[in-house]
Structures are given as structure tokens and as C-alpha cells.
């Protein structure tokens, strides 16, 4: 006996359609199995990734963090695969957008920045009404098969640090080679803004302002020069006097007795001034030396597990919540004095520039206290890469280089 089904449903591309009525009409027909081309006219059988967002993502730029599952084996990073990033817009049209891909085509952990200059349109694909993004290799590369643990939107780099503002270091006695200690250490590099209260003549004020303009024009890459509102002479509410900016330096050797400069030991937070012959002595005055701002942090304490960060310390406009989807890495405590003395000859020789295999090995060892030995194998042919092998002391059976270490 012939039996008619009561209900006929087809599921294609994760979308379910009721074909019961069509099944009752003899002249009607419908496809049981449809491929991706049925919902994406531009699909031609190549490998494609589709990402659906429940809200419009037309922020510019849109930052994505790609948590790719990288191979465990020691091998040279595979050749970068160039990807197309396309936004589904009105009329179900895919529009390409400019992308800055640091993941070698989703083959390694890293960031992807998308510069969205079109308006995403909510559309139905795979049974979902979402805002869609399509990613595919520029060439028809069927070997492209990234392994992804996750992709996270609105991603940004974070640094483990606490901010300190308006800390009084003390008063100058007028003696040479005075030093003061910041309340928190270690100090993040280039974060300290130090000012001294001074009584200036008109000529001194004019000379300082002109010198500051010259420094900004010549050294626009420096942190203090990047601040468009930077002033060499500053006043603050509820704080009397004029506060003059003093510059952080590595050595007093190149400076005369009138130079407003100081040295900082980031590990201990010690601030040292000159002797009047090389570096100016701060003028005497009560609480006249201030750390206007600086950041303290770093070290192994910042290497927290994934999702350990759960809340904002202070509110930020348009930010609802934060988290760290991957473990934080790269924090290493300052090396002890014995290790610094051991590596000092290498640092003096290479001056942070690698010209020989020995230089590369020394730079690798000096980068982290966990790296105890490095071996550089130079190429035998012009097109071959330089290979560097490192031995790490981490406590892990099979240590794997973190994103911070590799970069």
C-alpha cells in the first residue's frame, strides 16, 4: 500500500525548509541536497570560512584576534597565504575590505585588522539572520585548512601595569648626585614623566620653550613628543609653582651642568640626578620633585591564565566587559646582577644589532631569563632562512614559544 508522508522537511546549509506542500503536487520538485552555492552565488567550490555576527560590525578598524592551533613540531613557519575578507552588504553582494593580517593566513596566533568602508546588511545564511563576513584564500588553495581554537572581536594588546600619578619624590638639598626612589617598581620603560618646581626668569622660560619645540621637531618618535599637548613648563590646580620637565637619559656623559636630565633604574625605581658638572642639580625646595605619572608592572606575576581577567578596574566609555581569551605570556622578572655581568660583554659587542651568528645567539639569550642557550645555523644558500634553536628552562616537558617570545 502506497503511503504519503505527513511532513517533508529538508535541511541544507543548516537551514530547514518545509516541503510538505510541494511533495503533494505531482508537477512540483525540490532538491534534497544542496551545496553552499545555493545560498552563496559567488561560491565556486573553494575553501571558505563564514563568520556571523549578531550586531553590525562596521567599526573602523575592526580588530580580530585569531587563536590558531599551531603545529607542535619544530618546523619553519609555512608560507603566508593571502586571504580575501568580504562583507555581505545590501542586495546580498559581497564587498572586499582592506585587511592587515598578521596571522599568515590564519596559520598562527595573531591579530587581523579589518578596515570596514561598507555597511554590513543582516542576511539569512545557514539558517541564521546575522551580519556576515566571508574569508577565503586569494588563490584557489585547497591545501588551506587552518585549525582555529577561537576568533575574538574587539581585540587589543594589554600590558600588566598599574598607573601612578602625582607622586612626590622629595626635596632637593642642593647636593650633587642626589637620588630618590619611586614608591612602586619595576617601572615600565618610557612611562615616567618627571618635573621639578623651579623659579624661572623670562630668558630661561623662553630658552626652555624653544628647546622643547626643537626636540619635538627632531624626535617626533619619542613618547613625550607624541603628546600634542606636551608643555615643557606646566602648572597644576591646587599645586603651587611652575613645574619644568626633566628628561630621562641613559648616561650623564654627553650633558653639561645645566642640562635638566636624570637617570632611572627601572628595576628598583631609583631616580638619580647629576652633580652640577654633568647634569643639573635640582634647585632646593620643599616637595619640589614630582613624578607626574608613571606605570609600574611587568614580571612573571603578569603571566595569568586564560580568562583570569574578568572586570574593568575603571569604567571606559562603550566598553561593557573585558577578558583575556588566551593566557598572558612574556612577563619575566629582572635578571640578577651575576647574570647581567655574565652577559655584559655580549651586549657591548652587538649593541642590539645582529651581524654574525654569535650576535644572534647572544641576542636570543638576552631576550628572556628563561632562554639558557641558543644556536644559530647560518644558511648555506642565498635563499635559505637563518635557523635559530633555543633551549628554555620553563619546567614544561615540551615548552612551546609564546606569541610574545616568537614576535
Short mmCIF file of C-alpha atoms in Angstrom, two decimals:
data_model
loop_
_atom_site.label_atom_id
_atom_site.label_comp_id
_atom_site.label_asym_id
_atom_site.label_seq_id
_atom_site.Cartn_x
_atom_site.Cartn_y
_atom_site.Cartn_z
CA UNK A 1 0.00 0.00 0.00
CA UNK A 2 1.36 3.40 -1.02
CA UNK A 3 1.78 5.77 1.93
CA UNK A 4 2.16 9.52 1.68
CA UNK A 5 4.42 11.19 4.26
CA UNK A 6 2.60 13.57 6.55
CA UNK A 7 5.50 16.01 6.78
CA UNK A 8 8.52 16.53 4.48
CA UNK A 9 11.43 18.60 5.74
CA UNK A 10 14.75 19.25 4.00
CA UNK A 11 17.85 20.52 5.74
CA UNK A 12 20.56 22.14 3.66
CA UNK A 13 23.30 24.51 4.76
CA UNK A 14 21.98 24.28 8.34
CA UNK A 15 18.59 25.67 7.22
CA UNK A 16 15.37 23.66 7.45
CA UNK A 17 12.59 24.09 4.87
CA UNK A 18 9.08 22.61 5.00
CA UNK A 19 8.47 20.86 1.63
CA UNK A 20 5.21 19.13 2.64
CA UNK A 21 3.04 21.07 0.18
CA UNK A 22 5.50 20.68 -2.67
CA UNK A 23 5.55 16.94 -2.05
CA UNK A 24 1.75 16.74 -2.63
CA UNK A 25 1.93 18.33 -6.10
CA UNK A 26 2.96 15.87 -8.80
CA UNK A 27 4.48 18.53 -11.07
CA UNK A 28 6.46 20.15 -8.26
CA UNK A 29 10.04 19.25 -7.45
CA UNK A 30 12.64 20.26 -4.90
CA UNK A 31 16.26 19.44 -4.26
CA UNK A 32 17.05 17.09 -1.41
CA UNK A 33 20.71 18.00 -1.21
CA UNK A 34 22.01 21.50 -1.96
CA UNK A 35 25.53 22.82 -1.63
CA UNK A 36 26.81 26.19 -0.46
CA UNK A 37 26.31 27.60 -3.97
CA UNK A 38 22.55 27.53 -3.32
CA UNK A 39 22.88 30.35 -0.77
CA UNK A 40 26.10 31.99 -1.99
CA UNK A 41 26.14 32.63 -5.72
CA UNK A 42 29.84 33.53 -5.69
CA UNK A 43 30.85 30.20 -4.13
CA UNK A 44 32.86 28.10 -6.60
CA UNK A 45 33.91 25.13 -4.52
CA UNK A 46 36.99 26.69 -2.92
CA UNK A 47 37.65 26.69 0.81
CA UNK A 48 35.69 29.44 2.56
CA UNK A 49 35.08 30.48 6.16
CA UNK A 50 31.87 32.30 7.10
CA UNK A 51 31.56 34.34 10.29
CA UNK A 52 28.19 35.57 11.51
CA UNK A 53 27.80 38.50 13.93
CA UNK A 54 24.63 39.28 15.84
CA UNK A 55 25.37 43.02 15.69
CA UNK A 56 26.69 45.26 12.89
CA UNK A 57 30.48 45.26 12.83
CA UNK A 58 31.03 48.43 10.82
CA UNK A 59 33.61 49.79 13.27
CA UNK A 60 36.77 51.01 11.65
CA UNK A 61 39.08 49.28 12.12
CA UNK A 62 37.62 46.02 13.38
CA UNK A 63 40.29 44.16 15.34
CA UNK A 64 40.16 40.36 15.48
CA UNK A 65 42.39 38.07 17.49
CA UNK A 66 42.88 34.68 15.84
CA UNK A 67 43.71 31.87 18.25
CA UNK A 68 45.09 29.35 15.77
CA UNK A 69 46.23 25.88 16.74
CA UNK A 70 49.84 25.93 15.61
CA UNK A 71 51.80 22.74 14.87
CA UNK A 72 53.72 21.27 17.78
CA UNK A 73 56.57 20.06 15.61
CA UNK A 74 59.67 22.19 15.17
CA UNK A 75 59.44 23.49 11.64
CA UNK A 76 59.78 26.63 9.62
CA UNK A 77 56.60 28.67 9.58
CA UNK A 78 54.61 27.79 6.43
CA UNK A 79 54.49 30.33 3.66
CA UNK A 80 51.96 33.06 4.28
CA UNK A 81 48.64 32.61 2.49
CA UNK A 82 46.95 35.81 1.39
CA UNK A 83 43.27 35.98 2.26
CA UNK A 84 40.30 37.95 0.96
CA UNK A 85 37.96 39.43 3.56
CA UNK A 86 34.48 40.28 2.27
CA UNK A 87 31.42 41.86 3.88
CA UNK A 88 27.87 40.85 2.86
CA UNK A 89 26.09 44.11 2.02
CA UNK A 90 22.70 45.19 0.71
CA UNK A 91 21.41 43.10 -2.19
CA UNK A 92 23.42 40.11 -0.92
CA UNK A 93 26.55 41.48 -2.53
CA UNK A 94 29.97 40.62 -1.13
CA UNK A 95 32.34 43.60 -0.90
CA UNK A 96 36.07 43.23 -0.26
CA UNK A 97 37.66 45.24 2.54
CA UNK A 98 41.28 46.05 3.28
CA UNK A 99 42.88 43.83 5.90
CA UNK A 100 46.13 43.83 7.83
CA UNK A 101 46.68 40.11 8.53
CA UNK A 102 49.47 39.16 10.95
CA UNK A 103 48.43 35.50 11.15
CA UNK A 104 50.00 34.23 7.89
CA UNK A 105 46.51 33.37 6.65
CA UNK A 106 45.07 32.05 9.96
CA UNK A 107 48.06 29.73 10.37
CA UNK A 108 49.37 31.24 13.60
CA UNK A 109 48.17 33.27 16.56
CA UNK A 110 47.90 36.96 15.92
CA UNK A 111 45.81 39.97 15.03
CA UNK A 112 43.79 40.82 11.94
CA UNK A 113 42.64 44.39 11.44
CA UNK A 114 39.77 44.99 9.02
CA UNK A 115 39.14 48.46 7.64
CA UNK A 116 35.39 48.42 7.04
CA UNK A 117 34.31 51.03 4.50
CA UNK A 118 30.96 49.42 3.62
CA UNK A 119 27.74 48.84 5.59
CA UNK A 120 27.04 45.20 6.56
CA UNK A 121 23.49 44.02 5.87
CA UNK A 122 21.65 41.47 8.02
CA UNK A 123 21.00 38.42 5.82
CA UNK A 124 19.94 34.81 6.23
CA UNK A 125 22.70 32.26 5.71
CA UNK A 126 22.96 28.79 7.21
CA UNK A 127 19.63 29.25 8.96
CA UNK A 128 20.69 32.41 10.81
CA UNK A 129 19.79 36.09 10.32
CA UNK A 130 23.19 37.66 11.01
CA UNK A 131 25.77 40.12 9.69
CA UNK A 132 28.19 38.02 7.67
CA UNK A 133 31.91 38.12 6.94
CA UNK A 134 33.49 35.78 4.39
CA UNK A 135 37.16 34.76 4.38
CA UNK A 136 38.84 32.78 1.60
CA UNK A 137 42.28 32.40 0.01
CA UNK A 138 43.03 34.79 -2.83
CA UNK A 139 44.20 31.82 -4.89
CA UNK A 140 42.16 28.61 -5.03
CA UNK A 141 44.30 26.93 -2.39
CA UNK A 142 42.70 23.64 -1.40
CA UNK A 143 45.58 22.95 0.99
CA UNK A 144 44.44 25.83 3.19
CA UNK A 145 42.97 24.20 6.29
CA UNK A 146 43.52 26.38 9.37
CA UNK A 147 42.83 24.91 12.80
CA UNK A 148 41.14 27.58 14.90
CA UNK A 149 40.50 27.49 18.63
CA UNK A 150 38.64 30.77 18.51
CA UNK A 151 38.32 34.20 16.93
CA UNK A 152 37.69 37.16 19.22
CA UNK A 153 36.42 40.57 18.15
CA UNK A 154 37.39 43.97 19.57
CA UNK A 155 40.80 42.60 20.47
CA UNK A 156 43.61 44.74 21.83
CA UNK A 157 47.03 44.18 23.34
CA UNK A 158 47.25 44.63 27.08
CA UNK A 159 50.17 45.27 29.40
CA UNK A 160 50.27 44.31 33.07
CA UNK A 161 50.84 47.65 34.74
CA UNK A 162 49.42 50.00 37.37
CA UNK A 163 49.40 53.76 36.90
CA UNK A 164 50.69 56.23 39.48
CA UNK A 165 50.04 59.96 39.27
CA UNK A 166 51.37 62.99 41.14
CA UNK A 167 53.81 61.18 43.41
CA UNK A 168 56.06 63.45 45.48
CA UNK A 169 59.66 62.20 45.39
CA UNK A 170 61.02 64.74 47.83
CA UNK A 171 63.06 67.94 48.12
CA UNK A 172 66.48 68.72 46.75
CA UNK A 173 69.23 69.60 49.24
CA UNK A 174 71.38 71.21 46.53
CA UNK A 175 73.99 68.46 46.86
CA UNK A 176 75.42 66.59 43.86
CA UNK A 177 74.36 63.08 42.84
CA UNK A 178 71.12 63.00 44.82
CA UNK A 179 68.78 60.09 44.34
CA UNK A 180 65.14 59.36 45.14
CA UNK A 181 63.14 56.13 44.97
CA UNK A 182 59.70 55.75 43.40
CA UNK A 183 57.11 54.03 45.60
CA UNK A 184 56.41 51.30 43.03
CA UNK A 185 58.78 49.24 40.92
CA UNK A 186 59.70 47.90 38.46
CA UNK A 187 58.91 50.89 36.25
CA UNK A 188 57.62 50.39 32.71
CA UNK A 189 60.08 51.72 30.13
CA UNK A 190 59.50 55.33 28.99
CA UNK A 191 56.45 55.76 31.23
CA UNK A 192 57.94 58.18 33.79
CA UNK A 193 57.14 61.89 33.42
CA UNK A 194 59.21 63.78 35.99
CA UNK A 195 59.00 67.51 36.72
CA UNK A 196 60.78 69.84 39.14
CA UNK A 197 59.33 73.06 40.56
CA UNK A 198 61.57 75.95 39.57
CA UNK A 199 61.57 79.76 39.67
CA UNK A 200 62.40 80.83 36.12
CA UNK A 201 63.48 84.11 34.59
CA UNK A 202 61.90 85.27 31.33
CA UNK A 203 65.07 84.32 29.43
CA UNK A 204 65.12 80.81 30.95
CA UNK A 205 61.44 80.30 30.15
CA UNK A 206 61.91 81.36 26.52
CA UNK A 207 65.01 79.18 26.14
CA UNK A 208 63.24 76.10 27.55
CA UNK A 209 60.19 76.53 25.32
CA UNK A 210 62.34 76.93 22.21
CA UNK A 211 64.42 73.86 23.11
CA UNK A 212 61.24 71.84 23.59
CA UNK A 213 59.96 72.85 20.14
CA UNK A 214 63.26 71.84 18.55
CA UNK A 215 63.24 68.47 20.33
CA UNK A 216 59.68 67.70 19.21
CA UNK A 217 60.52 68.56 15.60
CA UNK A 218 63.63 66.37 15.61
CA UNK A 219 62.39 63.49 17.80
CA UNK A 220 58.73 63.04 16.98
CA UNK A 221 59.06 59.30 17.72
CA UNK A 222 59.81 59.90 21.40
CA UNK A 223 57.00 59.37 23.87
CA UNK A 224 56.92 62.93 25.22
CA UNK A 225 56.97 64.36 21.71
CA UNK A 226 53.93 62.33 20.68
CA UNK A 227 51.76 64.22 23.15
CA UNK A 228 50.25 67.09 21.21
CA UNK A 229 49.53 68.98 24.44
CA UNK A 230 53.03 68.50 25.86
CA UNK A 231 54.42 71.58 27.62
CA UNK A 232 57.95 71.86 28.97
CA UNK A 233 56.62 74.22 31.67
CA UNK A 234 53.35 73.19 33.31
CA UNK A 235 51.08 74.37 36.11
CA UNK A 236 48.59 72.25 38.03
CA UNK A 237 45.43 73.10 40.01
CA UNK A 238 45.96 73.21 43.79
CA UNK A 239 49.74 72.82 43.31
CA UNK A 240 51.78 76.00 43.53
CA UNK A 241 54.59 76.97 41.20
CA UNK A 242 55.79 76.19 37.69
CA UNK A 243 56.86 72.63 37.02
CA UNK A 244 59.64 72.03 34.49
CA UNK A 245 60.00 68.80 32.54
CA UNK A 246 63.28 66.90 33.10
CA UNK A 247 64.46 64.34 30.56
CA UNK A 248 65.33 60.71 31.28
CA UNK A 249 68.73 59.64 29.92
CA UNK A 250 71.00 56.58 29.97
CA UNK A 251 74.24 58.39 30.81
CA UNK A 252 75.33 61.84 32.03
CA UNK A 253 78.49 61.76 29.88
CA UNK A 254 77.15 63.84 26.98
CA UNK A 255 75.44 66.52 29.12
CA UNK A 256 76.74 69.68 30.76
CA UNK A 257 75.95 71.08 34.20
CA UNK A 258 72.84 73.00 33.02
CA UNK A 259 71.09 70.01 31.44
CA UNK A 260 67.80 69.08 33.11
CA UNK A 261 68.29 65.33 32.99
CA UNK A 262 68.15 62.30 35.28
CA UNK A 263 68.80 58.57 35.25
CA UNK A 264 66.28 55.87 36.16
CA UNK A 265 66.91 52.29 37.25
CA UNK A 266 63.61 50.66 36.17
CA UNK A 267 64.12 47.56 38.33
CA UNK A 268 64.49 49.43 41.64
CA UNK A 269 62.69 52.67 40.76
CA UNK A 270 65.72 54.73 41.77
CA UNK A 271 65.93 58.22 40.21
CA UNK A 272 69.44 59.79 40.17
CA UNK A 273 70.34 63.40 39.33
CA UNK A 274 73.61 64.95 38.16
CA UNK A 275 76.48 66.56 40.03
CA UNK A 276 76.36 70.07 38.52
CA UNK A 277 79.13 69.27 36.05
CA UNK A 278 77.31 66.55 34.16
CA UNK A 279 73.61 67.08 34.73
CA UNK A 280 71.94 69.91 36.62
CA UNK A 281 71.36 69.67 40.38
CA UNK A 282 67.64 70.20 41.16
CA UNK A 283 67.04 73.53 42.94
CA UNK A 284 66.19 73.36 46.63
CA UNK A 285 62.56 73.48 47.61
CA UNK A 286 60.00 71.60 49.70
CA UNK A 287 58.42 68.68 47.82
CA UNK A 288 59.74 70.21 44.58
CA UNK A 289 60.42 66.94 42.74
CA UNK A 290 57.35 65.09 41.44
CA UNK A 291 56.67 62.03 39.35
CA UNK A 292 53.71 63.43 37.42
CA UNK A 293 52.90 59.96 36.14
CA UNK A 294 54.46 56.56 35.56
CA UNK A 295 53.50 52.93 35.27
CA UNK A 296 54.75 50.01 37.33
CA UNK A 297 54.42 46.38 36.38
CA UNK A 298 55.88 43.54 34.40
CA UNK A 299 57.50 40.33 35.59
CA UNK A 300 56.17 36.82 35.94
CA UNK A 301 53.22 37.96 38.06
CA UNK A 302 51.55 39.19 34.87
CA UNK A 303 51.57 35.74 33.22
CA UNK A 304 47.98 34.92 34.15
CA UNK A 305 45.86 32.05 32.81
CA UNK A 306 43.24 32.44 30.11
CA UNK A 307 40.01 34.15 31.25
CA UNK A 308 41.65 35.21 34.53
CA UNK A 309 40.82 38.86 33.80
CA UNK A 310 37.11 39.39 34.40
CA UNK A 311 36.48 43.03 35.23
CA UNK A 312 37.48 46.59 34.42
CA UNK A 313 39.42 48.43 37.10
CA UNK A 314 37.84 51.68 35.93
CA UNK A 315 34.99 52.43 33.55
CA UNK A 316 35.72 53.05 29.87
CA UNK A 317 33.16 54.53 27.51
CA UNK A 318 31.43 51.93 25.27
CA UNK A 319 33.21 49.03 26.99
CA UNK A 320 30.85 46.63 28.78
CA UNK A 321 33.29 43.94 29.93
CA UNK A 322 36.75 42.55 29.22
CA UNK A 323 38.54 39.23 29.38
CA UNK A 324 41.72 37.56 28.15
CA UNK A 325 40.79 34.60 25.93
CA UNK A 326 44.36 33.28 25.91
CA UNK A 327 47.00 33.06 28.59
CA UNK A 328 49.19 36.11 29.16
CA UNK A 329 52.86 35.50 28.42
CA UNK A 330 56.15 37.31 28.08
CA UNK A 331 56.50 38.55 31.66
CA UNK A 332 59.96 37.83 33.04
CA UNK A 333 61.48 39.09 36.26
CA UNK A 334 64.62 41.24 36.00
CA UNK A 335 67.82 39.15 35.86
CA UNK A 336 70.10 39.17 38.88
CA UNK A 337 73.41 41.04 38.94
CA UNK A 338 75.52 37.92 38.28
CA UNK A 339 73.64 37.18 35.06
CA UNK A 340 73.95 40.79 33.89
CA UNK A 341 77.70 40.71 34.49
CA UNK A 342 77.92 37.42 32.57
CA UNK A 343 76.12 38.80 29.51
CA UNK A 344 77.63 42.31 29.61
CA UNK A 345 80.50 41.54 27.14
CA UNK A 346 77.99 40.24 24.57
CA UNK A 347 75.74 43.31 24.97
CA UNK A 348 78.71 45.64 24.49
CA UNK A 349 79.78 43.74 21.38
CA UNK A 350 76.50 43.50 19.44
CA UNK A 351 74.81 46.73 20.70
CA UNK A 352 71.37 45.19 19.97
CA UNK A 353 72.31 44.58 16.32
CA UNK A 354 72.89 41.12 14.86
CA UNK A 355 75.69 40.96 12.31
CA UNK A 356 77.10 37.47 13.00
CA UNK A 357 75.70 34.12 14.22
CA UNK A 358 77.29 34.84 17.61
CA UNK A 359 75.36 38.11 17.80
CA UNK A 360 72.09 36.34 17.03
CA UNK A 361 72.78 33.75 19.73
CA UNK A 362 73.63 36.42 22.30
CA UNK A 363 70.51 38.45 21.47
CA UNK A 364 68.32 35.37 21.81
CA UNK A 365 69.76 34.50 25.23
CA UNK A 366 69.49 38.09 26.49
CA UNK A 367 65.82 38.39 25.50
CA UNK A 368 64.49 36.25 28.32
CA UNK A 369 65.81 34.77 31.55
CA UNK A 370 64.12 31.50 30.54
CA UNK A 371 66.37 31.11 27.48
CA UNK A 372 69.61 29.48 28.67
CA UNK A 373 71.26 28.64 25.36
CA UNK A 374 70.87 29.44 21.67
CA UNK A 375 72.44 28.07 18.50
CA UNK A 376 72.34 29.88 15.16
CA UNK A 377 72.72 27.89 11.93
CA UNK A 378 73.58 30.23 9.05
CA UNK A 379 72.18 29.49 5.57
CA UNK A 380 74.28 27.59 3.06
CA UNK A 381 72.41 29.02 0.06
CA UNK A 382 71.22 32.62 -0.55
CA UNK A 383 67.51 31.69 -0.41
CA UNK A 384 67.72 29.60 2.75
CA UNK A 385 66.49 31.02 6.07
CA UNK A 386 68.56 31.59 9.18
CA UNK A 387 67.70 28.93 11.77
CA UNK A 388 67.89 29.61 15.50
CA UNK A 389 67.42 26.85 18.08
CA UNK A 390 66.93 27.75 21.72
CA UNK A 391 66.95 25.82 25.00
CA UNK A 392 64.48 27.10 27.60
CA UNK A 393 64.19 26.45 31.31
CA UNK A 394 60.42 26.61 31.98
CA UNK A 395 59.51 23.45 33.89
CA UNK A 396 57.46 22.20 30.93
CA UNK A 397 58.24 18.85 29.34
CA UNK A 398 57.80 20.20 25.81
CA UNK A 399 57.93 24.01 26.01
CA UNK A 400 56.34 25.95 23.19
CA UNK A 401 57.25 29.52 22.26
CA UNK A 402 54.59 32.02 23.24
CA UNK A 403 53.26 34.74 20.94
CA UNK A 404 55.36 37.36 22.75
CA UNK A 405 58.55 35.27 22.58
CA UNK A 406 58.13 34.44 18.90
CA UNK A 407 57.42 38.02 17.86
#
